[in-house]
PDB file of C-alpha atoms in Angstrom:
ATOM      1  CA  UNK P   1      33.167  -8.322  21.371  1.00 85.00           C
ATOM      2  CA  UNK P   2      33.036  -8.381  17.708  1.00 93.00           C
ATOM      3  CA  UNK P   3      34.372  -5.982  15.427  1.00 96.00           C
ATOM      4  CA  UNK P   4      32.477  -5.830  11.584  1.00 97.00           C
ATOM      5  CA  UNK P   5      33.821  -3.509   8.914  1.00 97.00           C
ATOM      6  CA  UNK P   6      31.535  -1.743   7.232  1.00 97.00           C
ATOM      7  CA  UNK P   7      30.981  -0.825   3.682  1.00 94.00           C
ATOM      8  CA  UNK P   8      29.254   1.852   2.752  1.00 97.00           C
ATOM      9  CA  UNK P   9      27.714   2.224  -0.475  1.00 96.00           C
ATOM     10  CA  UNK P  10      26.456   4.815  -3.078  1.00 96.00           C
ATOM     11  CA  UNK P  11      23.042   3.415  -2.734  1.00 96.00           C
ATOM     12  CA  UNK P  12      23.404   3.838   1.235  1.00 97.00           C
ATOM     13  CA  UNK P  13      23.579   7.931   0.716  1.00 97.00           C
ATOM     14  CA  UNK P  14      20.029   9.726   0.879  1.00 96.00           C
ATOM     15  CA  UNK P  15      18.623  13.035  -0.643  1.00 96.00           C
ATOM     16  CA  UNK P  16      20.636  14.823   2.222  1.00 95.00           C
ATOM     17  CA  UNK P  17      24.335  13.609   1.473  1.00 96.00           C
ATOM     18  CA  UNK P  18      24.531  11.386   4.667  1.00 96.00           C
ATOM     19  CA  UNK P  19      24.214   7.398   5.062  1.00 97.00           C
ATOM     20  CA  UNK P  20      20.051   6.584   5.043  1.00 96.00           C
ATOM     21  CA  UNK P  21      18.394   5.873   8.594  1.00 93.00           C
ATOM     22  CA  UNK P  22      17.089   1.915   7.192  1.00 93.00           C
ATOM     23  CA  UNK P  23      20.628   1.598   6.136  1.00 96.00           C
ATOM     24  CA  UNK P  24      21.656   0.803   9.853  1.00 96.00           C
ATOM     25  CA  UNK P  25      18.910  -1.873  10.186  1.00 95.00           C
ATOM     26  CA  UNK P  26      20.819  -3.801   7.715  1.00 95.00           C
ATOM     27  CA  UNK P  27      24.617  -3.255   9.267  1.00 97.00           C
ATOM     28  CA  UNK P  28      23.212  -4.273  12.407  1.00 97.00           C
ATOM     29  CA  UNK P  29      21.658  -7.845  10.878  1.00 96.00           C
ATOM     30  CA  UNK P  30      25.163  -7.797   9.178  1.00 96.00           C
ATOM     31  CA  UNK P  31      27.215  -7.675  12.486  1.00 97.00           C
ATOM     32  CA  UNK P  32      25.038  -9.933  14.361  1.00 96.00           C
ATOM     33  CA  UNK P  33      24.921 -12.456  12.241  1.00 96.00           C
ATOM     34  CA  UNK P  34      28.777 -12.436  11.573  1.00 96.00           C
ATOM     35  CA  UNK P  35      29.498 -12.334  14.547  1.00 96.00           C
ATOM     36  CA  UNK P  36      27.248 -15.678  15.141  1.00 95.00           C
ATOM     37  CA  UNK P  37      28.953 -16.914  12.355  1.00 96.00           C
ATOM     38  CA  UNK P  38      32.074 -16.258  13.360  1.00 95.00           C
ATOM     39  CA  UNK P  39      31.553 -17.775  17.212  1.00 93.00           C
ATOM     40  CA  UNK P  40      28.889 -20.545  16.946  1.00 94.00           C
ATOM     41  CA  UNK P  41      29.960 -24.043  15.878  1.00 95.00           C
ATOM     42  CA  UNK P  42      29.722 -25.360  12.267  1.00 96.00           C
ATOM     43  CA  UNK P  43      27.304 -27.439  13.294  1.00 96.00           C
ATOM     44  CA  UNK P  44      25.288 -24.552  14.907  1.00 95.00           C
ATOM     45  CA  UNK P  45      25.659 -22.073  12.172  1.00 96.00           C
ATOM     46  CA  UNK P  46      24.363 -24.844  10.089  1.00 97.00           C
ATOM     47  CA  UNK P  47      21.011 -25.907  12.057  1.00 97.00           C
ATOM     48  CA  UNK P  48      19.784 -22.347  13.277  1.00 97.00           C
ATOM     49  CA  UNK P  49      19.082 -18.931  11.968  1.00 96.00           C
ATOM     50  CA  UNK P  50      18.267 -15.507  13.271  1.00 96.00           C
ATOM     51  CA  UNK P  51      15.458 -13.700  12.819  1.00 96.00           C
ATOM     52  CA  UNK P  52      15.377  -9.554  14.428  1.00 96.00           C
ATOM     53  CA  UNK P  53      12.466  -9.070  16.714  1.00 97.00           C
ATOM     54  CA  UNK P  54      13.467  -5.516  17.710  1.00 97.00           C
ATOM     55  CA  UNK P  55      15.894  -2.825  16.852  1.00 96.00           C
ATOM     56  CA  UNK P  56      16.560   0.154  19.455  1.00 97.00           C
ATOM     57  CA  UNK P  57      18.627   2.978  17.468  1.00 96.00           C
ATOM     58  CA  UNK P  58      20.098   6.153  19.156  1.00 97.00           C
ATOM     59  CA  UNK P  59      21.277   8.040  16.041  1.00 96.00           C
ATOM     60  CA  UNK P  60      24.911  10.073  17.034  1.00 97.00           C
ATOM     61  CA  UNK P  61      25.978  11.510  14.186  1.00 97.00           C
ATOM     62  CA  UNK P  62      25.740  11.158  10.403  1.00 96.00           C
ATOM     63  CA  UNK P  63      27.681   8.660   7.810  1.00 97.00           C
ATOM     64  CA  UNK P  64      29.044   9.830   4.884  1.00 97.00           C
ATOM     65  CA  UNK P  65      30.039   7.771   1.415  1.00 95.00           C
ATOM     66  CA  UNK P  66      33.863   7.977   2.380  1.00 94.00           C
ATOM     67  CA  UNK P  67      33.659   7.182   6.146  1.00 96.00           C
ATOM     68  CA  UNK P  68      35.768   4.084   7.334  1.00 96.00           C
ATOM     69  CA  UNK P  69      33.023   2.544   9.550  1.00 97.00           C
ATOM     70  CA  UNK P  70      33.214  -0.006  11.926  1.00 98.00           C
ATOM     71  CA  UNK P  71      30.009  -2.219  14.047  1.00 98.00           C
ATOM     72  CA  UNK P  72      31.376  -3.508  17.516  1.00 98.00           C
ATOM     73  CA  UNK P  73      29.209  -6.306  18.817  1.00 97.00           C
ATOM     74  CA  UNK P  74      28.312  -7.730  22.134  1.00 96.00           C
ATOM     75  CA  UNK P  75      26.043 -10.449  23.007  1.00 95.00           C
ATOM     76  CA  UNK P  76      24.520  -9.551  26.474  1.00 95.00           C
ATOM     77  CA  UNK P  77      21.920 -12.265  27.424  1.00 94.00           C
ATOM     78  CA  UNK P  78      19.958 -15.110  26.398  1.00 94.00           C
ATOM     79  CA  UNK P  79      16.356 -16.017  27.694  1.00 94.00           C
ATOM     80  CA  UNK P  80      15.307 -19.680  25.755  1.00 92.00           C
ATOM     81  CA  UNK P  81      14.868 -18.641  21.856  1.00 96.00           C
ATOM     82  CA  UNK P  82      15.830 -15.019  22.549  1.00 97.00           C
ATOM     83  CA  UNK P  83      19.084 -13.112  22.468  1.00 96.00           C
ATOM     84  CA  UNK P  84      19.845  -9.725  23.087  1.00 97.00           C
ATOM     85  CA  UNK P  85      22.735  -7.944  21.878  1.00 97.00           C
ATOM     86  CA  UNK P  86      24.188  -4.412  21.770  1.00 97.00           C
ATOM     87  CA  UNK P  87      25.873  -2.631  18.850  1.00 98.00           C
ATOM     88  CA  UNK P  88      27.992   0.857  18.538  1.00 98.00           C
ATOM     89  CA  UNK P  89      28.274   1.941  14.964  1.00 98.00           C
ATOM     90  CA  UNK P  90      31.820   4.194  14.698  1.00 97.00           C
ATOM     91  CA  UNK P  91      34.115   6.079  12.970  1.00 97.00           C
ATOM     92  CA  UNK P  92      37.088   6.107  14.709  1.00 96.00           C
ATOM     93  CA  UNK P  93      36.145   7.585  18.238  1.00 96.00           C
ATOM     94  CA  UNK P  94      33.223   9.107  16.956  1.00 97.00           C
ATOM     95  CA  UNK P  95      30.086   7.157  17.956  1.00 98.00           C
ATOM     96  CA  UNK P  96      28.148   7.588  14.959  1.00 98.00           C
ATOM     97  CA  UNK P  97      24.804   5.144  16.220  1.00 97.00           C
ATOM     98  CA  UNK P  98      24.331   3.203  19.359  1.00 98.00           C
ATOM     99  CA  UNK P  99      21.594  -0.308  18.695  1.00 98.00           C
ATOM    100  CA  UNK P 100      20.400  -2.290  21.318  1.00 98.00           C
ATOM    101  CA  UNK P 101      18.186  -5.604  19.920  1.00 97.00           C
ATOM    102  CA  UNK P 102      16.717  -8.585  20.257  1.00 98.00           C
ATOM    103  CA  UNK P 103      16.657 -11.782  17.943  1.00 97.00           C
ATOM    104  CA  UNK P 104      14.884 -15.106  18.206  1.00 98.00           C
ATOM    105  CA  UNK P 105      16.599 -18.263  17.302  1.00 97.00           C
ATOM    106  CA  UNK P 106      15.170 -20.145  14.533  1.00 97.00           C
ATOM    107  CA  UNK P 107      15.718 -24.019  13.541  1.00 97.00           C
ATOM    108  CA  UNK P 108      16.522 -24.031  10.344  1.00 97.00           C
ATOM    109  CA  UNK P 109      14.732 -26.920   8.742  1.00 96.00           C
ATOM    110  CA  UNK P 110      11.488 -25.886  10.826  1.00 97.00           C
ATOM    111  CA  UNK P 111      11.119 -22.107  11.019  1.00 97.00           C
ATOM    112  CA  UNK P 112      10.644 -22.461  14.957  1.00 98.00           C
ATOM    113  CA  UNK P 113      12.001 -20.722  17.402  1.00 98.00           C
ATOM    114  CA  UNK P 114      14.586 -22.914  19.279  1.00 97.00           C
ATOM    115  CA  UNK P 115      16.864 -22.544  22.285  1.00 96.00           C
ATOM    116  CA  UNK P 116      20.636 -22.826  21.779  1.00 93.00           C
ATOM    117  CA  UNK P 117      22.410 -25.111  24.210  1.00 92.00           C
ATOM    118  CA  UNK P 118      24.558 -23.900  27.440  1.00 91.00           C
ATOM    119  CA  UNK P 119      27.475 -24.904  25.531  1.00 92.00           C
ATOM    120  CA  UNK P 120      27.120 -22.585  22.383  1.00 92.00           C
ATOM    121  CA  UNK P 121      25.447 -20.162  24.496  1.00 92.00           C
ATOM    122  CA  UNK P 122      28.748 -20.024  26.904  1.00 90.00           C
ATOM    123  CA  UNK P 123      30.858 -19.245  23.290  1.00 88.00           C
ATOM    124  CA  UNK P 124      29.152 -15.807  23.445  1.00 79.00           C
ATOM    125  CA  UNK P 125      28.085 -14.654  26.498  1.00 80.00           C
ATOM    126  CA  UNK P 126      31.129 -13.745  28.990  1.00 66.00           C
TER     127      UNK P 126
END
């Protein structure tokens, strides 16, 4: 599992005093992709990118400006190009947003979609 603070902003608050829905989308590419930063190879991190195919969000609870915030992420599977991870959004115990969602792996100099090898792949998935 990874763990990604989050910052929340004064931009992130809507008309109704609580964090915005879209706001999430971007935590969520935020935690993924640090946390494939964070695992992956140099090399790796250097040669691919992520792009989101789909986002599943269960909204919990609300965010507000002062909340301490944290994303906890898990990678779950890879099938060729695709990964699939899940993400709880929380404040403290409080389960505040629970993602499930899917990424393809993109070689960076090409734009394709790409599969990672059994070795980086192992770095992530128990």
């Amino acid at each position: 599992m990874f763990c990604h603070p989050i910052r929340i902003a004064a931009a992130d608050i809507d008309d109704m005093g609580h964090v915005n829905n879209s706001v999430y989308l971007r935590w969520v590419q935020e935690a993924v992709v640090g946390y494939w930063r964070k695992t992956a190879p140099a090399e790796s991190v250097a040669a691919h990118l992520w792009v989101a195919l789909r986002h599943e969000i269960s909204y919990r609870r609300p965010t507000f400006l002062d909340d301490i915030v944290v994303a906890d992420v898990v990678a779950e599977q890879v099938k060729g190009a695709r990964a699939f991870f899940s993400t709880i959004i929380r404040r403290g115990e409080d389960v505040l947003a629970e993602v499930k969602s899917c990424w393809c792996c993109l070689d960076a100099g090409t734009g394709r979609p790409v599969r990672l090898s059994r070795e980086v792949v192992g770095r992530f998935i128990p």
